[in-house]
C-alpha positions as protocol buffer text, in pm:
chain_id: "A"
residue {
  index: 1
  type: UNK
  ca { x: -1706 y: -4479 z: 15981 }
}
residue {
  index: 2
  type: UNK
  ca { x: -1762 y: -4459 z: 16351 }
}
residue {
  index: 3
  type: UNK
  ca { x: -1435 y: -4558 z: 16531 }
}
residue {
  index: 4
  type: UNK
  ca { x: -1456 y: -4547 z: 16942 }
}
residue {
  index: 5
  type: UNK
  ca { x: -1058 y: -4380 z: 16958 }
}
residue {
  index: 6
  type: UNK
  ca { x: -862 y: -4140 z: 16760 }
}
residue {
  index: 7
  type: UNK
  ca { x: -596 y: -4383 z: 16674 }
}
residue {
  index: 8
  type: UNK
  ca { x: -850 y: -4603 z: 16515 }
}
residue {
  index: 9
  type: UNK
  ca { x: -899 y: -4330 z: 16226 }
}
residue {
  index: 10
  type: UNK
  ca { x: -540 y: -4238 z: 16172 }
}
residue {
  index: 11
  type: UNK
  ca { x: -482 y: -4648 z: 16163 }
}
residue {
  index: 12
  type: UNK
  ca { x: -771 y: -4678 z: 15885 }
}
residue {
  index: 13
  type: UNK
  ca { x: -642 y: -4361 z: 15721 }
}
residue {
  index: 14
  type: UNK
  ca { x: -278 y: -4492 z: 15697 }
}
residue {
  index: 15
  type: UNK
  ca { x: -437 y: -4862 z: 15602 }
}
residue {
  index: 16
  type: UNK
  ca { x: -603 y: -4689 z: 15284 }
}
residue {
  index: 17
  type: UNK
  ca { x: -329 y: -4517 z: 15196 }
}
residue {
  index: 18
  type: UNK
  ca { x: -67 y: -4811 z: 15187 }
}
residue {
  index: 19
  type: UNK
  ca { x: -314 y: -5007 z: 14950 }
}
residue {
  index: 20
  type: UNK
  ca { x: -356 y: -4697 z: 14688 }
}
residue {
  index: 21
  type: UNK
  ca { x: 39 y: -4656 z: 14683 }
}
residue {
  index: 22
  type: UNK
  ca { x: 111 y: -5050 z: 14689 }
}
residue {
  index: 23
  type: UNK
  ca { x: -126 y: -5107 z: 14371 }
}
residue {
  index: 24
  type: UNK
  ca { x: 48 y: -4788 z: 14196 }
}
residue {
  index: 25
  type: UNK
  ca { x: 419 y: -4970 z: 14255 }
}
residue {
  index: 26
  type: UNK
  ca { x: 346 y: -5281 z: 14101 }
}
residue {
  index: 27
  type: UNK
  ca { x: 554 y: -5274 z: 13811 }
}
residue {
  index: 28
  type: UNK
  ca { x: 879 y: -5430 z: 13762 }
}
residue {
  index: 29
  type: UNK
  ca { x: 1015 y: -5103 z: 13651 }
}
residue {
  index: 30
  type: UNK
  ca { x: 1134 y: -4786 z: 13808 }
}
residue {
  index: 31
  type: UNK
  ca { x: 862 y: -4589 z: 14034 }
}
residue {
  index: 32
  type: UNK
  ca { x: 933 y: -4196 z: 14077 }
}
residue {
  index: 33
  type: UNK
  ca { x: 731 y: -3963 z: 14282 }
}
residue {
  index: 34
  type: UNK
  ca { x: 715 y: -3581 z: 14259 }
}
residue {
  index: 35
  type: UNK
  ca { x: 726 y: -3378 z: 14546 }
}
residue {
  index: 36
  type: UNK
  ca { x: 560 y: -3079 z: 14529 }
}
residue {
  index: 37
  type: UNK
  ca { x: 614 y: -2944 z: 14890 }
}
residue {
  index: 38
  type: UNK
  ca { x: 305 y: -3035 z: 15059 }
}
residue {
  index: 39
  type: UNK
  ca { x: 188 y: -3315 z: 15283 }
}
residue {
  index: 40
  type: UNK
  ca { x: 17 y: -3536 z: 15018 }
}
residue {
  index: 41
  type: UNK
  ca { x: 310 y: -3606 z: 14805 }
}
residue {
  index: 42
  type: UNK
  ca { x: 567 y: -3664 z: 15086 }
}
residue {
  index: 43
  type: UNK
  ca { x: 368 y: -3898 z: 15261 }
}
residue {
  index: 44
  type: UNK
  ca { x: 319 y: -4088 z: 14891 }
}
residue {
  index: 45
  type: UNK
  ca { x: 692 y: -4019 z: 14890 }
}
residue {
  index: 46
  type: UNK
  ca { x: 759 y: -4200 z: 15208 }
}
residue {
  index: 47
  type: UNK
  ca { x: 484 y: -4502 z: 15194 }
}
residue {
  index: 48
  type: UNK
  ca { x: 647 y: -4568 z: 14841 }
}
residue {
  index: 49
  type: UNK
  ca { x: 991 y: -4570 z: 14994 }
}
residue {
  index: 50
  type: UNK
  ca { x: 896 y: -4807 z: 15300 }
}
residue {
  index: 51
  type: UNK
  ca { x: 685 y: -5041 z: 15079 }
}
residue {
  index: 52
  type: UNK
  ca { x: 961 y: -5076 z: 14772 }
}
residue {
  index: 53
  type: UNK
  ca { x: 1220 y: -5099 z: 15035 }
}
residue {
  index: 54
  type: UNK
  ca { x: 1096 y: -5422 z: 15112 }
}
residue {
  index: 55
  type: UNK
  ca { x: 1223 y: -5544 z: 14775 }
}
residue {
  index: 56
  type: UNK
  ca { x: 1574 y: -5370 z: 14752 }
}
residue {
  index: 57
  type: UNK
  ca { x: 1448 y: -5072 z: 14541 }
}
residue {
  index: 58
  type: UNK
  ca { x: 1367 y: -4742 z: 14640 }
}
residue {
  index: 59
  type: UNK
  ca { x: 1202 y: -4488 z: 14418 }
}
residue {
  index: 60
  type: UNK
  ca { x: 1322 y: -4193 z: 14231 }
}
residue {
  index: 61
  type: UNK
  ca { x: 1220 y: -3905 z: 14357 }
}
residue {
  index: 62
  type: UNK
  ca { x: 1161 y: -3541 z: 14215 }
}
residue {
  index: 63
  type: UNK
  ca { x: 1099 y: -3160 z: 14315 }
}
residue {
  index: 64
  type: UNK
  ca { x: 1140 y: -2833 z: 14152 }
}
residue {
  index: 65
  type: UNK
  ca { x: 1272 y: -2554 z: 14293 }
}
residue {
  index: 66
  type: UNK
  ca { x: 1246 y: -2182 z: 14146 }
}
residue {
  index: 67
  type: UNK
  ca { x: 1536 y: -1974 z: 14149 }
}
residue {
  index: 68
  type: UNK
  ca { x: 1533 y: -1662 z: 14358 }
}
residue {
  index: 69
  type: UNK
  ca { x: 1605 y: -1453 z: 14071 }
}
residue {
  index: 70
  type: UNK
  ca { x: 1361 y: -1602 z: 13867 }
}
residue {
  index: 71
  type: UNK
  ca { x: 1064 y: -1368 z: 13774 }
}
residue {
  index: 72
  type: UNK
  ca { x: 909 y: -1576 z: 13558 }
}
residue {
  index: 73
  type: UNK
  ca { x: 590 y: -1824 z: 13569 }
}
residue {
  index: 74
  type: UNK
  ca { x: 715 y: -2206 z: 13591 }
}
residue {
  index: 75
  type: UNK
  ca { x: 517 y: -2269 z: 13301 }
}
residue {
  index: 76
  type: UNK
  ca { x: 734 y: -2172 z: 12969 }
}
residue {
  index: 77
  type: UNK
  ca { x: 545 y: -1837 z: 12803 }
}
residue {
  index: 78
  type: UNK
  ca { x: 381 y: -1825 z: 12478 }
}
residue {
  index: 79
  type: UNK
  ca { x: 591 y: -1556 z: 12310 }
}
């Protein structure tokens, strides 16, 4: 790709990224999405949101969050 501005990548970018999430919501049932805390998953988080919007739905969405006590891996062990 050899765009003459800036805006022309983030506009391609953001054009790509609508299609992937738009073929992943096709489904008459419920769509969740699980945040993990970084950039990828919120911004499948949000394009999810704006796209299912459009048909009265939004999706159901998902994080986990360790307790500050919690010394242990958030994996269950093997013992």
């Amino acid at each position: 790709l050899d765009y003459k501005r800036d805006e022309d990548y983030v506009d391609e970018c953001m054009h790509l990224i609508e299609q992937a999430v738009r073929v992943r919501v096709r489904t008459p049932h419920p769509v969740g999405v699980e945040l993990s805390g970084g950039l990828d998953s919120s911004t499948m988080a949000a394009q999810s949101t704006r796209i299912l919007k459009t048909e009265g739905r939004l999706p159901h969405v998902f994080s986990h969050i360790k307790h500050p006590d919690d010394s242990h891996p958030q994996s269950p062990s093997q013992d």
